[in-house]
mmCIF file of C-alpha atoms in Angstrom:
data_model
loop_
_atom_site.group_PDB
_atom_site.id
_atom_site.type_symbol
_atom_site.label_atom_id
_atom_site.label_comp_id
_atom_site.label_asym_id
_atom_site.label_seq_id
_atom_site.Cartn_x
_atom_site.Cartn_y
_atom_site.Cartn_z
ATOM 1 C CA MET A 1 146.228 46.654 91.424
ATOM 2 C CA ARG A 2 148.191 48.123 88.648
ATOM 3 C CA MET A 3 148.406 44.851 86.828
ATOM 4 C CA VAL A 4 144.624 44.370 87.000
ATOM 5 C CA ALA A 5 144.064 47.892 85.576
ATOM 6 C CA ARG A 6 146.433 47.132 82.700
ATOM 7 C CA LEU A 7 144.704 43.812 81.928
ATOM 8 C CA LEU A 8 141.312 45.553 81.951
ATOM 9 C CA SER A 9 142.648 48.137 79.609
ATOM 10 C CA ILE A 10 143.939 45.529 77.189
ATOM 11 C CA LEU A 11 140.604 43.520 77.439
ATOM 12 C CA LEU A 12 138.619 46.694 76.689
ATOM 13 C CA LEU A 13 140.733 47.475 73.660
ATOM 14 C CA VAL A 14 140.467 43.970 72.288
ATOM 15 C CA LEU A 15 136.688 44.007 72.813
ATOM 16 C CA SER A 16 136.216 47.388 71.119
ATOM 17 C CA LEU A 17 138.137 46.133 68.026
ATOM 18 C CA ALA A 18 136.377 42.777 67.949
ATOM 19 C CA GLY A 19 133.187 43.998 66.283
ATOM 20 C CA ALA A 20 134.911 45.439 63.288
ATOM 21 C CA ALA A 21 137.444 42.630 63.035
ATOM 22 C CA PHE A 22 134.690 39.982 62.720
ATOM 23 C CA ALA A 23 132.357 41.931 60.424
ATOM 24 C CA VAL A 24 133.730 40.297 57.300
ATOM 25 C CA GLU A 25 133.470 36.574 57.875
ATOM 26 C CA PRO A 26 136.163 34.178 56.535
ATOM 27 C CA SER A 27 133.521 32.397 54.359
ATOM 28 C CA GLU A 28 132.948 35.744 52.553
ATOM 29 C CA MET A 29 136.575 36.390 51.659
ATOM 30 C CA LEU A 30 137.694 35.891 48.077
ATOM 31 C CA LYS A 31 140.701 33.537 47.324
ATOM 32 C CA ASP A 32 142.424 36.277 45.196
ATOM 33 C CA PRO A 33 144.023 38.735 47.586
ATOM 34 C CA ALA A 34 143.848 41.519 45.051
ATOM 35 C CA LEU A 35 140.166 41.080 44.482
ATOM 36 C CA GLU A 36 139.592 40.824 48.270
ATOM 37 C CA ALA A 37 141.501 44.043 48.801
ATOM 38 C CA ARG A 38 139.276 45.748 46.150
ATOM 39 C CA ALA A 39 136.106 44.294 47.810
ATOM 40 C CA ARG A 40 137.273 45.584 51.212
ATOM 41 C CA ALA A 41 137.996 49.087 49.814
ATOM 42 C CA ILE A 42 134.508 49.199 48.152
ATOM 43 C CA SER A 43 132.819 47.828 51.303
ATOM 44 C CA ARG A 44 134.304 50.721 53.304
ATOM 45 C CA GLU A 45 132.718 53.276 50.952
ATOM 46 C CA LEU A 46 129.215 51.698 51.237
ATOM 47 C CA ARG A 47 126.721 52.459 53.974
ATOM 48 C CA CYS A 48 124.982 49.762 55.933
ATOM 49 C CA LEU A 49 121.303 50.429 55.288
ATOM 50 C CA VAL A 50 120.458 48.941 58.774
ATOM 51 C CA CYS A 51 123.113 50.619 60.869
ATOM 52 C CA GLN A 52 123.344 53.782 58.682
ATOM 53 C CA ASN A 53 126.461 55.188 60.460
ATOM 54 C CA GLN A 54 128.654 52.209 59.647
ATOM 55 C CA SER A 55 130.100 50.950 56.525
ATOM 56 C CA ILE A 56 129.106 47.435 55.337
ATOM 57 C CA ASP A 57 132.646 46.414 56.053
ATOM 58 C CA ASP A 58 132.223 47.212 59.675
ATOM 59 C CA SER A 59 128.663 46.012 60.149
ATOM 60 C CA ASN A 60 127.422 42.681 61.332
ATOM 61 C CA ALA A 61 123.899 43.126 60.046
ATOM 62 C CA ASP A 62 122.479 40.593 57.680
ATOM 63 C CA LEU A 63 121.812 43.107 54.901
ATOM 64 C CA ALA A 64 125.471 44.237 55.143
ATOM 65 C CA HIS A 65 126.575 40.652 54.755
ATOM 66 C CA ASP A 66 124.343 40.339 51.639
ATOM 67 C CA LEU A 67 125.747 43.583 50.237
ATOM 68 C CA ARG A 68 129.338 42.411 50.864
ATOM 69 C CA MET A 69 128.530 39.147 48.992
ATOM 70 C CA ILE A 70 126.997 41.262 46.024
ATOM 71 C CA VAL A 71 130.230 43.344 45.955
ATOM 72 C CA ARG A 72 132.346 40.167 45.774
ATOM 73 C CA GLU A 73 130.110 38.503 43.147
ATOM 74 C CA ARG A 74 130.284 41.544 40.900
ATOM 75 C CA LEU A 75 134.062 41.718 41.277
ATOM 76 C CA SER A 76 134.418 38.014 40.539
ATOM 77 C CA ALA A 77 132.291 38.597 37.437
ATOM 78 C CA GLY A 78 134.819 41.127 36.141
ATOM 79 C CA ASP A 79 133.065 44.471 37.099
ATOM 80 C CA SER A 80 135.220 47.514 37.865
ATOM 81 C CA ASP A 81 134.973 49.241 41.138
ATOM 82 C CA ALA A 82 132.884 52.036 39.580
ATOM 83 C CA GLN A 83 130.490 49.399 37.972
ATOM 84 C CA VAL A 84 130.026 47.721 41.354
ATOM 85 C CA LYS A 85 129.068 50.996 42.977
ATOM 86 C CA ALA A 86 126.829 51.949 40.074
ATOM 87 C CA TYR A 87 125.008 48.638 40.384
ATOM 88 C CA LEU A 88 124.437 49.201 44.123
ATOM 89 C CA VAL A 89 123.393 52.855 43.699
ATOM 90 C CA ALA A 90 120.896 51.816 40.897
ATOM 91 C CA ARG A 91 119.445 49.333 43.332
ATOM 92 C CA TYR A 92 119.527 51.316 46.573
ATOM 93 C CA GLY A 93 119.938 54.969 45.575
ATOM 94 C CA ASP A 94 122.778 57.406 46.527
ATOM 95 C CA PHE A 95 122.078 56.755 50.233
ATOM 96 C CA VAL A 96 124.033 53.588 49.963
ATOM 97 C CA LEU A 97 127.238 55.602 49.442
ATOM 98 C CA LEU A 98 128.897 56.922 52.597
ATOM 99 C CA ASP A 99 130.098 59.860 50.478
ATOM 100 C CA PRO A 100 127.271 60.736 48.013
ATOM 101 C CA PRO A 101 128.087 62.685 44.973
ATOM 102 C CA PHE A 102 127.389 66.445 44.926
ATOM 103 C CA GLU A 103 124.462 66.632 42.455
ATOM 104 C CA THR A 104 121.104 68.376 42.369
ATOM 105 C CA LYS A 105 119.273 65.428 43.880
ATOM 106 C CA THR A 106 121.716 65.236 46.789
ATOM 107 C CA LEU A 107 121.955 69.012 47.606
ATOM 108 C CA ILE A 108 119.914 68.551 50.781
ATOM 109 C CA LEU A 109 122.483 65.960 52.074
ATOM 110 C CA TRP A 110 125.340 68.389 51.430
ATOM 111 C CA LEU A 111 123.706 71.721 52.267
ATOM 112 C CA GLY A 112 121.280 70.569 54.938
ATOM 113 C CA PRO A 113 123.584 70.870 57.940
ATOM 114 C CA ALA A 114 124.736 74.374 56.916
ATOM 115 C CA LEU A 115 121.124 75.361 56.459
ATOM 116 C CA VAL A 116 120.155 74.086 59.847
ATOM 117 C CA LEU A 117 123.083 75.980 61.396
ATOM 118 C CA LEU A 118 122.071 79.236 59.617
ATOM 119 C CA LEU A 119 118.408 78.898 60.646
ATOM 120 C CA GLY A 120 119.504 78.332 64.244
ATOM 121 C CA ALA A 121 121.801 81.313 64.290
ATOM 122 C CA GLY A 122 118.971 83.359 62.699
ATOM 123 C CA GLY A 123 116.597 82.244 65.453
ATOM 124 C CA ILE A 124 118.965 83.145 68.141
ATOM 125 C CA TYR A 125 119.651 86.563 66.553
ATOM 126 C CA ALA A 126 115.877 87.220 66.352
ATOM 127 C CA ALA A 127 115.295 86.229 69.911
ATOM 128 C CA VAL A 128 118.147 88.462 71.130
ATOM 129 C CA ARG A 129 116.720 91.358 69.141
ATOM 130 C CA ARG A 130 113.176 90.835 70.509
ATOM 131 C CA ARG A 131 114.377 90.803 74.074
ATOM 132 C CA PRO A 132 113.450 93.997 75.933
ATOM 133 C CA ALA A 133 116.303 96.417 76.618
ATOM 134 C CA ALA A 134 117.843 96.336 80.084
ATOM 135 C CA ALA A 135 116.201 98.713 82.533
ATOM 136 C CA VAL A 136 118.090 102.020 82.771
ATOM 137 C CA GLU A 137 118.870 103.114 86.260
ATOM 138 C CA THR A 138 117.894 106.744 86.975
ATOM 139 C CA PRO A 139 119.275 108.547 90.007
ATOM 140 C CA LEU A 140 116.892 109.278 92.927
ATOM 141 C CA SER A 141 115.394 112.727 93.090
ATOM 142 C CA GLU A 142 116.135 114.841 96.095
ATOM 143 C CA ALA A 143 112.635 114.146 97.570
ATOM 144 C CA GLU A 144 113.181 110.464 97.130
ATOM 145 C CA ARG A 145 116.606 110.593 98.928
ATOM 146 C CA GLN A 146 115.009 112.473 101.877
ATOM 147 C CA ARG A 147 112.186 109.956 102.099
ATOM 148 C CA LEU A 148 114.718 107.072 102.025
ATOM 149 C CA ALA A 149 116.826 108.678 104.683
ATOM 150 C CA GLU A 150 113.693 109.041 106.912
ATOM 151 C CA ILE A 151 112.767 105.358 106.366
ATOM 152 C CA THR A 152 116.250 104.078 107.246
ATOM 153 C CA ALA A 153 116.464 106.406 110.290
ATOM 154 C CA GLU A 154 113.149 104.953 111.553
ATOM 155 C CA ASP A 155 114.479 101.501 111.106
ATOM 156 C CA ASP A 156 117.720 102.345 112.912
ATOM 157 C CA ALA A 157 115.765 103.821 115.861
ATOM 158 C CA LYS A 158 113.657 100.676 116.433
ATOM 159 C CA PRO A 159 115.045 98.163 118.904
ATOM 160 C CA ASP A 160 116.104 94.769 117.589
ATOM 161 C CA ARG A 161 113.366 92.210 117.839
ATOM 162 C CA PRO A 162 114.123 88.634 118.784
ATOM 163 C CA MET A 163 113.776 86.031 116.104
ATOM 164 C CA GLY A 164 110.514 84.273 115.970
ATOM 165 C CA ARG A 165 106.988 85.530 115.528
ATOM 166 C CA GLN A 166 106.924 89.086 114.246
ATOM 167 C CA GLY A 167 103.773 91.140 113.880
#
């Protein structure tokens, strides 16, 4: 039983790594190892426009394949890493970068999460402030205590009724 569990664990680990391992196909790879390393580094910084939460290096989407090929073509043509990224940004916008620059046009990307958090905290604060105050318990007056004592004495004096229909 222990051996089966161990084999299943290994199988799950291999399967979880398989998607990323096979995203870059052997036919895409450049012959020059230095250029291929640069291409892989750039690909890890570019967003798959289909998957959106994956780099093109990890994605199996057709568009990610096309973008990986563009990166390799530009590097083979002699472009620097910055020129390759600038080419893709000019074509697809800052959204193609997994880490967009901090500029006026990308402020919403950088400040949006903090703004949503602040608005949520403000909403919770406003809701708490609008909630009615807890009822204040006031002690019973002497007349109320006497009436309560009379009611409980009457209940204590009544014989217990059997369960069932009461009336």
